[in-house]
Coordinates of C-alpha atoms in Angstrom, one line a residue:
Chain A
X1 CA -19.7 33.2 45.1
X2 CA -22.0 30.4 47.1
X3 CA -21.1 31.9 50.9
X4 CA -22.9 29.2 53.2
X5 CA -24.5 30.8 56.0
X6 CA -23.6 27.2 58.1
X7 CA -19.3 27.6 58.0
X8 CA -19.6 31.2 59.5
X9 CA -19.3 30.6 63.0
X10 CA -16.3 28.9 62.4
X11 CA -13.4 30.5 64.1
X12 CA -9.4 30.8 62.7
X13 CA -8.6 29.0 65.8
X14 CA -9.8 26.2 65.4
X15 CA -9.1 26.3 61.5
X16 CA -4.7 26.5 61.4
X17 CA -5.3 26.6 57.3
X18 CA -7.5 29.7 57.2
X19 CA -5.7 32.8 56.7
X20 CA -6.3 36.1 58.2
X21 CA -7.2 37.9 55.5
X22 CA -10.3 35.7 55.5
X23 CA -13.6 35.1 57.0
X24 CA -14.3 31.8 56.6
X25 CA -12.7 28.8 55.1
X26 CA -15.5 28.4 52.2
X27 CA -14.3 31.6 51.2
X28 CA -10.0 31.1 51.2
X29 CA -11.3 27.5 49.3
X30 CA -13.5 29.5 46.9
X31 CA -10.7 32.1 46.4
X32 CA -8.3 29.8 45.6
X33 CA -9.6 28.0 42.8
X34 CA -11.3 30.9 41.2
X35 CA -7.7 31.9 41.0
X36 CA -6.4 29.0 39.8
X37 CA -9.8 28.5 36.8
X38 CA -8.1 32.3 35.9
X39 CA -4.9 30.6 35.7
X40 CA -6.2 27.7 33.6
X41 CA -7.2 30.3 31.6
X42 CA -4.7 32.0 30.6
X43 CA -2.8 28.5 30.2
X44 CA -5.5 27.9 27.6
X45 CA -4.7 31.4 26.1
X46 CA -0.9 30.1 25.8
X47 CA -1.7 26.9 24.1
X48 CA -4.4 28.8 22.1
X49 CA -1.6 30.8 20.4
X50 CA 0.1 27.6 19.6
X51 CA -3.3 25.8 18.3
X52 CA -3.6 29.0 15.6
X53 CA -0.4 28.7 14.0
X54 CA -1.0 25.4 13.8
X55 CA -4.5 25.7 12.5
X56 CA -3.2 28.6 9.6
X57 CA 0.1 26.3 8.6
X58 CA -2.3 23.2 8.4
X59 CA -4.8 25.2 6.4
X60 CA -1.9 26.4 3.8
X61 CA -0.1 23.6 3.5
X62 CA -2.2 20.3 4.2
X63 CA 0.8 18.6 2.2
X64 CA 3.2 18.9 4.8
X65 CA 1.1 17.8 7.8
X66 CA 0.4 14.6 5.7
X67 CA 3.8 14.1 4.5
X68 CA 4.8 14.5 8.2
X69 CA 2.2 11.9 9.6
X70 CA 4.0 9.2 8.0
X71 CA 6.9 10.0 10.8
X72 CA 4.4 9.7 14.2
X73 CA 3.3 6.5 15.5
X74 CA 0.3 7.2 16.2
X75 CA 0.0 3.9 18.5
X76 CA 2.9 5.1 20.7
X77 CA 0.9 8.4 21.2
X78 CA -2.1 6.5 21.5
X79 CA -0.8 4.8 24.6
X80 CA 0.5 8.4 26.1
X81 CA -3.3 9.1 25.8
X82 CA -4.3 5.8 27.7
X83 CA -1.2 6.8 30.6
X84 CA -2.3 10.4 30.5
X85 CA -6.1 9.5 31.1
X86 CA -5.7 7.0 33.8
X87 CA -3.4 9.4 35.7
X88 CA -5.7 12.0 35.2
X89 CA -8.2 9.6 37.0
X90 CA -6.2 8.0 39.9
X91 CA -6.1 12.0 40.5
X92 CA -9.7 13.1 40.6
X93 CA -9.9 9.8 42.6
X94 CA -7.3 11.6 45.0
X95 CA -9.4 14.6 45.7
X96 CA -12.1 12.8 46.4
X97 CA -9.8 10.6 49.1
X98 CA -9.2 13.4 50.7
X99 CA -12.2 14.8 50.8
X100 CA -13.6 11.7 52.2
X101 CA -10.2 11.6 54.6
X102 CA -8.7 8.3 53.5
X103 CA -4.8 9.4 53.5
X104 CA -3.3 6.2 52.9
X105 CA -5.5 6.1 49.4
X106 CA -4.7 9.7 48.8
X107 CA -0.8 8.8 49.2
X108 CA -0.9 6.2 47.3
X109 CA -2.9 7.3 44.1
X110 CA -1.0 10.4 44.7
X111 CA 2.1 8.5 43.6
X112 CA 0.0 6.2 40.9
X113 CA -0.1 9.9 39.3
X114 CA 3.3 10.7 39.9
X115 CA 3.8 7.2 37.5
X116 CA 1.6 8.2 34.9
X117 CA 3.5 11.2 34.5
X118 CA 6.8 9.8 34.5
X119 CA 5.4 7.0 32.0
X120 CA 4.3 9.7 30.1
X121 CA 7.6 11.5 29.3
X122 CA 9.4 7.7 29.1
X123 CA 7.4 7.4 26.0
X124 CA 7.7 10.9 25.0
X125 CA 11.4 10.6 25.0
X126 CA 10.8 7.1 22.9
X127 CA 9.7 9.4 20.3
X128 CA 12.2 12.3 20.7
X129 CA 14.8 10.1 20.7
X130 CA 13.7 8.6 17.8
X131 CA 12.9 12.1 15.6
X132 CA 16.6 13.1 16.9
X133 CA 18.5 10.5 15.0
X134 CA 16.3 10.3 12.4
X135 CA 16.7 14.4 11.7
X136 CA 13.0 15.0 12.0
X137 CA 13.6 18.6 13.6
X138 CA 12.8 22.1 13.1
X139 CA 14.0 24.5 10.9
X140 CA 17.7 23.5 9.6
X141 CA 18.0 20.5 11.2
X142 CA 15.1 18.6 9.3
X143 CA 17.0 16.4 7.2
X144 CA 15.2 15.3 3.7
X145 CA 13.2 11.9 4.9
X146 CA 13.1 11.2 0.8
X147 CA 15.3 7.8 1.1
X148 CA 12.9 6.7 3.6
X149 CA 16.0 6.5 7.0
X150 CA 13.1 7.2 9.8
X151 CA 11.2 4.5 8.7
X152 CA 13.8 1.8 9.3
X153 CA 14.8 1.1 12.6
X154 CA 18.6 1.0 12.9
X155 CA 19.1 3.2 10.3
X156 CA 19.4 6.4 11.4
X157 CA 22.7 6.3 12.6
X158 CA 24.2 5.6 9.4
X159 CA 22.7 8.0 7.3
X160 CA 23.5 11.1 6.0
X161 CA 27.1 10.2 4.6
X162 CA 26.5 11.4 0.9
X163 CA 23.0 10.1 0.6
X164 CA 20.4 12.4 2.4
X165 CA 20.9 16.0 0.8
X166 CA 22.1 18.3 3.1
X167 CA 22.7 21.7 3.4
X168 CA 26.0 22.0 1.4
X169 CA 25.1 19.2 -0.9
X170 CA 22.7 21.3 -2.8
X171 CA 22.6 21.2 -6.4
X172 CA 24.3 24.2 -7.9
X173 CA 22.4 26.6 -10.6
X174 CA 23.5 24.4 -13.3
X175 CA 22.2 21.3 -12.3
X176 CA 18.8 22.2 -11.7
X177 CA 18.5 22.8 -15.7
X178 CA 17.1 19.3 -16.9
X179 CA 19.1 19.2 -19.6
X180 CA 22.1 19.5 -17.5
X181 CA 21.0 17.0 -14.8
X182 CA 20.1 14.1 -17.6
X183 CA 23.8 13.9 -18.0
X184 CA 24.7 14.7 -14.2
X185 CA 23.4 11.1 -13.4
X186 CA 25.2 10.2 -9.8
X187 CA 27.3 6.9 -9.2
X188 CA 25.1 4.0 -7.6
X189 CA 23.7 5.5 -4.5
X190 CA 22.1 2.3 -2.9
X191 CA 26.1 1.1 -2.7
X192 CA 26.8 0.6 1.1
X193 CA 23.0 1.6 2.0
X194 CA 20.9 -1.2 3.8
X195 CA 18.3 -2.8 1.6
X196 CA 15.4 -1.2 2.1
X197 CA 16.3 1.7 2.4
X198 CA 18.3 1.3 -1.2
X199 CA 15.1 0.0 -2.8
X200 CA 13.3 3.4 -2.0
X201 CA 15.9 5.4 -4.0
X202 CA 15.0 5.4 -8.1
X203 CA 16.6 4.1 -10.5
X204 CA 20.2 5.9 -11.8
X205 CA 22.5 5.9 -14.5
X206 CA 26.2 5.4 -13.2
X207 CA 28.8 8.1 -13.7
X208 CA 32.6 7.4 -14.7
X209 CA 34.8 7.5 -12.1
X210 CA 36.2 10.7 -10.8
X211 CA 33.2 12.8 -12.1
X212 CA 32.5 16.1 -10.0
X213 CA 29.6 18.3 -9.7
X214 CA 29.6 21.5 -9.0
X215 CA 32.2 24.2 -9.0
X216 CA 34.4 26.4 -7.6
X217 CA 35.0 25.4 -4.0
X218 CA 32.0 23.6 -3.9
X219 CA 33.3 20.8 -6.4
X220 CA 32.3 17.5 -4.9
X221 CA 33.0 13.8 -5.7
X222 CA 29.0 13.5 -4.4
X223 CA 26.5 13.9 -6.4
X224 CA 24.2 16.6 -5.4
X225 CA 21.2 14.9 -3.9
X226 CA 20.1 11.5 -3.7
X227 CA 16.5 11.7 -5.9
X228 CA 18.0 14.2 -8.7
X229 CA 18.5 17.7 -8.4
X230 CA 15.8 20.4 -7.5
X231 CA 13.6 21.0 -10.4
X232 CA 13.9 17.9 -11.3
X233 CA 11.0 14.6 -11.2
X234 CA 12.2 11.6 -9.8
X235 CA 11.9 8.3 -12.6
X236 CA 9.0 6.6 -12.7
X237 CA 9.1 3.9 -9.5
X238 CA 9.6 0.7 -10.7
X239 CA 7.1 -1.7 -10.9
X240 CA 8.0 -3.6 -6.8
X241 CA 8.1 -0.1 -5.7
X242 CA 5.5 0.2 -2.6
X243 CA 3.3 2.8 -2.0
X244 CA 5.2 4.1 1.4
X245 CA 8.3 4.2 -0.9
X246 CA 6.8 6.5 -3.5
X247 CA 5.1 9.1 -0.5
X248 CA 8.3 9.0 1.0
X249 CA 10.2 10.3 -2.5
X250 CA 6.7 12.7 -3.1
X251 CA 8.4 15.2 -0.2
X252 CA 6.7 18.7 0.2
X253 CA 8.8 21.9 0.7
X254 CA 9.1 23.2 4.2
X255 CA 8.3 19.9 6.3
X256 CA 10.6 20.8 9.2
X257 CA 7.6 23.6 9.9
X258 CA 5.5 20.6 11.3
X259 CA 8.3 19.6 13.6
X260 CA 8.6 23.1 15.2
X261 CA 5.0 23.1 15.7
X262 CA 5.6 19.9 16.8
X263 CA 8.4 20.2 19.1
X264 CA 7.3 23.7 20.5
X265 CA 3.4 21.9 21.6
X266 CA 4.5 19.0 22.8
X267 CA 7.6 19.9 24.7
X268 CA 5.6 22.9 26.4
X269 CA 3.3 20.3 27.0
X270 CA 5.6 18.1 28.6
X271 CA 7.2 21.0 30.6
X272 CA 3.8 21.1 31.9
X273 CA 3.5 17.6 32.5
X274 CA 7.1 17.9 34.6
X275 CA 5.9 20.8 36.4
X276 CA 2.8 18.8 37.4
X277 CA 4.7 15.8 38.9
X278 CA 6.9 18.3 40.6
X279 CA 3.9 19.4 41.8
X280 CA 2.1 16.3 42.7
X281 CA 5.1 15.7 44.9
X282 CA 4.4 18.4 47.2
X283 CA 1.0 17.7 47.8
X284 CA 2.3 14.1 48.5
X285 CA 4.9 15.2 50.9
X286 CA 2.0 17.3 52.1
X287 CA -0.3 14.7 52.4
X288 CA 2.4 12.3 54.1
X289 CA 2.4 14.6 56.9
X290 CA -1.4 14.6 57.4
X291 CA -2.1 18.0 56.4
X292 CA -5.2 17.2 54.5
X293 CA -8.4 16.5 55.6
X294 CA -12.1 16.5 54.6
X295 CA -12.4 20.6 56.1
X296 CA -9.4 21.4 53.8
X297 CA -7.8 19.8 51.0
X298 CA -7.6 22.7 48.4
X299 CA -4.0 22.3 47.5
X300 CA -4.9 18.4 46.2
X301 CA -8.0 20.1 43.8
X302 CA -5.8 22.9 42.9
X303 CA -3.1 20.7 41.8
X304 CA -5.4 18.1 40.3
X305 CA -7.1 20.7 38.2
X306 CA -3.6 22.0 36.5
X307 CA -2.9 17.9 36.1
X308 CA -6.3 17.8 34.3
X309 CA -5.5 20.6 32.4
X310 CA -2.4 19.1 31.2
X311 CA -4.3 15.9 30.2
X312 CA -7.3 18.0 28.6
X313 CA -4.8 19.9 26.2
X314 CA -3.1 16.4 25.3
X315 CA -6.6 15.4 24.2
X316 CA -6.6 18.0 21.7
X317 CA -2.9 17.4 20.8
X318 CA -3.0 14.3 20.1
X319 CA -5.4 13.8 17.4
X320 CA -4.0 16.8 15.5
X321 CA -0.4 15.8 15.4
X322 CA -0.7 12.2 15.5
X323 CA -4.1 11.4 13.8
X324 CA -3.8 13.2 10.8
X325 CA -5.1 11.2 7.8
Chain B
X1 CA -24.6 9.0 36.5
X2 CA -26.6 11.9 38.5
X3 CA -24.2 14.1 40.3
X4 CA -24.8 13.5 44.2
X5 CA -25.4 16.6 45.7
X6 CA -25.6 15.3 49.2
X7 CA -25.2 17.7 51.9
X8 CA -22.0 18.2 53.7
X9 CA -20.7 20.1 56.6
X10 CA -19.1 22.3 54.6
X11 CA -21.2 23.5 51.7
X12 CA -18.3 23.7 49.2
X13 CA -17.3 20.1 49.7
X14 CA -18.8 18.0 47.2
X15 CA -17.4 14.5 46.4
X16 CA -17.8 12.8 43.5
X17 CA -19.6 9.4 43.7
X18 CA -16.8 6.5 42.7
X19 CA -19.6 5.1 39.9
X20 CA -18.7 8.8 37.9
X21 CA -15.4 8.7 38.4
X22 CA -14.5 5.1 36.9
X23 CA -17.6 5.6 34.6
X24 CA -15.6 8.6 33.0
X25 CA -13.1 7.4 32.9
X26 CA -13.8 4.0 31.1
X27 CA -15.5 6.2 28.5
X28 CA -12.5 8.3 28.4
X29 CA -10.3 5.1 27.6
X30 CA -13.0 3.8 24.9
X31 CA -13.0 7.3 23.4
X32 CA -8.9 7.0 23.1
X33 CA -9.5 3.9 21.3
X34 CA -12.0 4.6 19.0
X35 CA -10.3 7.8 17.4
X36 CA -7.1 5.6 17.1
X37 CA -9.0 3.0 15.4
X38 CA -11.2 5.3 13.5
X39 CA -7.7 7.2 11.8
X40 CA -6.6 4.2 9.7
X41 CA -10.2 4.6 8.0
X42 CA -10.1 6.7 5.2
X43 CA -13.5 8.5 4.5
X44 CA -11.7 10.5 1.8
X45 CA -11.7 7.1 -0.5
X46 CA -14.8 5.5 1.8
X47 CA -17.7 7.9 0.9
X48 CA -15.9 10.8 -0.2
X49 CA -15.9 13.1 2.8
X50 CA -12.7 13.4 3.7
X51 CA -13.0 16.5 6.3
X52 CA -14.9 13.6 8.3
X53 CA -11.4 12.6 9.7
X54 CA -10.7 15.8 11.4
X55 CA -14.0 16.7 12.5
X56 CA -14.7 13.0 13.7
X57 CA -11.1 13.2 15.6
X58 CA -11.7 16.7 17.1
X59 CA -15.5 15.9 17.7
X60 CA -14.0 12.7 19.9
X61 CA -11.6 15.2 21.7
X62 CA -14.8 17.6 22.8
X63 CA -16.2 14.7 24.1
X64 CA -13.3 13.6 25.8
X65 CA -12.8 17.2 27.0
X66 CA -16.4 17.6 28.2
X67 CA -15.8 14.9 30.5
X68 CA -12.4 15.4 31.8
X69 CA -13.5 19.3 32.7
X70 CA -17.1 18.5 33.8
X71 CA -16.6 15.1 35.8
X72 CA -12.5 15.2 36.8
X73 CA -12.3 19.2 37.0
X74 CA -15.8 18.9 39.0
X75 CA -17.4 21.7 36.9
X76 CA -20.7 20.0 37.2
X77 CA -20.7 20.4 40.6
X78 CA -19.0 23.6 40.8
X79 CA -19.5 27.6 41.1
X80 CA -20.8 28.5 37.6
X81 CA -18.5 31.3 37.1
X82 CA -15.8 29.4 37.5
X83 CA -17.1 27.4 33.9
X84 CA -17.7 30.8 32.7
X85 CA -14.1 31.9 33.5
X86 CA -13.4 28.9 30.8
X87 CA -15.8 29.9 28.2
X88 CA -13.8 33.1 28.3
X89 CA -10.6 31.4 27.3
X90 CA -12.5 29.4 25.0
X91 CA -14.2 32.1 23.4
X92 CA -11.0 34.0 23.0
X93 CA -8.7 31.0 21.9
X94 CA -11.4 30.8 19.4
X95 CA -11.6 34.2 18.2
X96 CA -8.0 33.7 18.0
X97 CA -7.6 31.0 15.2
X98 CA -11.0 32.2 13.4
X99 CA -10.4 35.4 12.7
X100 CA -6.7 34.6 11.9
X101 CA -7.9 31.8 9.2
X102 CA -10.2 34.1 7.5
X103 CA -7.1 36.9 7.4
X104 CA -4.0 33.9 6.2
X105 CA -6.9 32.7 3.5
X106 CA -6.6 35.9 1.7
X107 CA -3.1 36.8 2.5
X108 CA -0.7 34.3 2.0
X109 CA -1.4 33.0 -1.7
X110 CA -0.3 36.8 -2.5
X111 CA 3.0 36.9 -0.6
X112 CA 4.7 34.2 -2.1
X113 CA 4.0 32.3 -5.6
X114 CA 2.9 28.6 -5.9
X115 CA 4.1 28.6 -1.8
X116 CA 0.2 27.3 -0.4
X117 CA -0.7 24.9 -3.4
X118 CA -3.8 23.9 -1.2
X119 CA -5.3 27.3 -2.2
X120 CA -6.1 28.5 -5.6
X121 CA -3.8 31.1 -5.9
X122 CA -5.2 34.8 -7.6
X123 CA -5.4 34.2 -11.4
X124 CA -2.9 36.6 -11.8
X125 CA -1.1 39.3 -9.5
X126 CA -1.9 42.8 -10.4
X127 CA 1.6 43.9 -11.2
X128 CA 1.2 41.0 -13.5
X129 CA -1.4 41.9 -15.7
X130 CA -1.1 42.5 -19.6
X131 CA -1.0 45.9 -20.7
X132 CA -4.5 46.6 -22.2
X133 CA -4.3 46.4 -25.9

């Protein structure tokens, strides 16, 4: 610790900020942000857990995170970046108002912050709202993106009515035999779909009328999935067919992994990001009442280093979930 | 951009000079912009390199990182141990995912079949193996 020999005559009197427990105020300002660079710390800890299991499912399965990419706008989360950055600096800008004692500027970049934040979950909930309709979830809620739904504006809402499999649509055992599945052609599956989302299905054969598949309970006038059943290739694309199209159909096993890894950083990250504003606030309310000064303004640097920390992990978010390939 | 360590009345006090500040943060918003322009180019199909992606995007976030800790979190300025408090973190986080890569390399192609196509898979499990003639 850097103790200066010239703030120890100071006396708590004339100091209403320094508490009791100690000597001078260098030292209560020292003490608090070593505490709060061992908070950051562990913060980084937290994330760090997050950044391995994203670094050992991206090194298995590569397929999935550049399957998933085609789902991110990487533009959008470009622009988060730009908010984030510029929030991050009308902060450090803050500290260094009050340091210098200019409250009015401290107040009012204070709340420029406070917008950046707020601009920052607008978009993030942009792209929430967008992965919600369009099933792009974790775990069982992933819905096959093989017809190409999340890609077309609009769409989403009227998917998922016999065309995109889900869970009890599966093919039974039977039907993942080719033999078996060459004469399980479905009935025309673009019928009723908009047009480009019909031109990324393949071609089919139709079925006569009143055809079932499956068995048992699980008989169904739908045919089991919209790109053939499991086991199966898709036909060769026809000749119009565009590249997107054809990635789209290519899907990998387990992509609803990259949206819990997705869902889990970013929405801890945007706890964070709430929490920050939250806290921003009562530094502002703070600084409103004139409690900040250039002999003690530690509460704006603590709270603008947990802002920058926020905005330091969203650099290293958003090129790995948005910026792959 | 040299740091200003003019003398205050209060030795801990150090303000950055406005120059750094908007300096940092115009390179911060050029960074942004280059590592979203740089991911629509391919160096997979460019000039065959296609692990330049990644280590061009992460090498931008260092940078980017650098600055937003050094400049923003004033680290340059600031008590030493404090950075080494983050070199800690650092360290461990990447102890963390290192030693963890090197242990799902060799694990996971074992646990379940044709599940990581990315790796070459074992060229046969042991339990697998024909019986010696």
């Amino acid at each position: 610790m850097s103790h200066g020999a010239g703030a120890a005559d100071l006396h708590h009197e004339e100091r209403p900020e320094l508490q009791h427990h100690f000597e001078t105020p260098e030292q209560q300002f020292e003490s608090g942000k070593f505490g709060m660079w061992v908070f950051l710390a562990t913060e980084i800890l937290l994330f760090g857990g997050l950044f391995c299991a994203y670094a050992v499912y991206r090194a298995l399965h590569p397929e999935v995170f550049v399957y998933a990419s085609l789902f991110l706008d990487r533009v959008l989360g470009g622009i988060n970046t730009l908010v984030l950055i510029c929030s991050s600096f009308t902060m450090a800008w803050g500290v260094r108002a009050a340091q210098l004692g200019q409250r009015r500027l401290l107040i009012v970049l204070l709340g420029l912050t406070i917008l950046g934040g707020l601009g920052f979950m607008g978009i993030k909930y942009v792209e929430y709202e967008h992965k919600w309709k369009a099933g792009l979830l974790w775990g069982t809620h992933y819905r096959s993106q093989a017809d190409g739904h999340a890609l077309h504006h609009g769409d989403a809402g009227t998917e998922g009515h016999g065309v995109a499999p889900d869970g009890h649509a599966e093919p039974d055992g039977h039907a993942s035999e080719p033999g078996a599945a060459a004469e399980q052609a479905a009935p025309d599956p673009r019928a009723g779909l908009p047009p480009a989302a019909a031109a990324a299905l393949p071609p089919t054969v139709p079925v006569p009328e009143g055809r079932t598949f499956g068995d048992g309970e699980n008989a169904s006038l739908i045919p089991p999935a919209a790109v053939g059943p499991v086991g199966v290739r898709p036909p060769e694309p026809a000749e119009d067919d565009d590249d997107l199209a054809r990635r789209l159909r290519n899907e990998p096993r387990n992509v609803h992994l990259f949206f819990g890894i997705y869902f889990t950083m970013t929405g801890l990250h945007a706890l964070h990001v709430i929490v920050g504003m939250i806290l921003i606030g009562y530094v502002m309310a703070r600084a409103i009442r004139g409690d900040f000064g250039p002999r003690y303004f530690t509460p704006v640097d603590i709270v603008g280093l947990y802002w920058h920390l926020v905005d330091l992990i969203w650099i290293f978010l958003f090129p790995l979930l948005y910026l792959i390939e | 951009m040299t740091p200003d360590h003019a003398s205050h009345a209060d030795a801990h006090v150090h303000v950055v000079p406005m120059k750094v500040l908007v300096g940092v943060w115009l390179a911060l918003v050029l960074l942004t912009v280059v590592t979203v322009a740089a991911s629509w180019v391919d160096f997979g199909h460019l000039i065959g390199e296609p692990w330049l992606n990644l280590a061009g995007a992460l090498g931008i976030a260092v940078i980017k990182g650098s600055l937003v800790v050094l400049y923003f979190m004033h680290l340059r300025y600031e008590n030493p141990f404090h950075g080494f408090v983050l070199m800690i973190a650092l360290a461990f986080v990447a102890l963390l995912i290192g030693i963890t890569l090197l242990d799902a390399e060799t694990v996971q192609p074992n646990l379940i079949p044709d599940y990581a196509p990315a790796l070459e898979a074992p060229a046969a499990p042991p339990g697998d193996a024909p019986p010696a003639p």
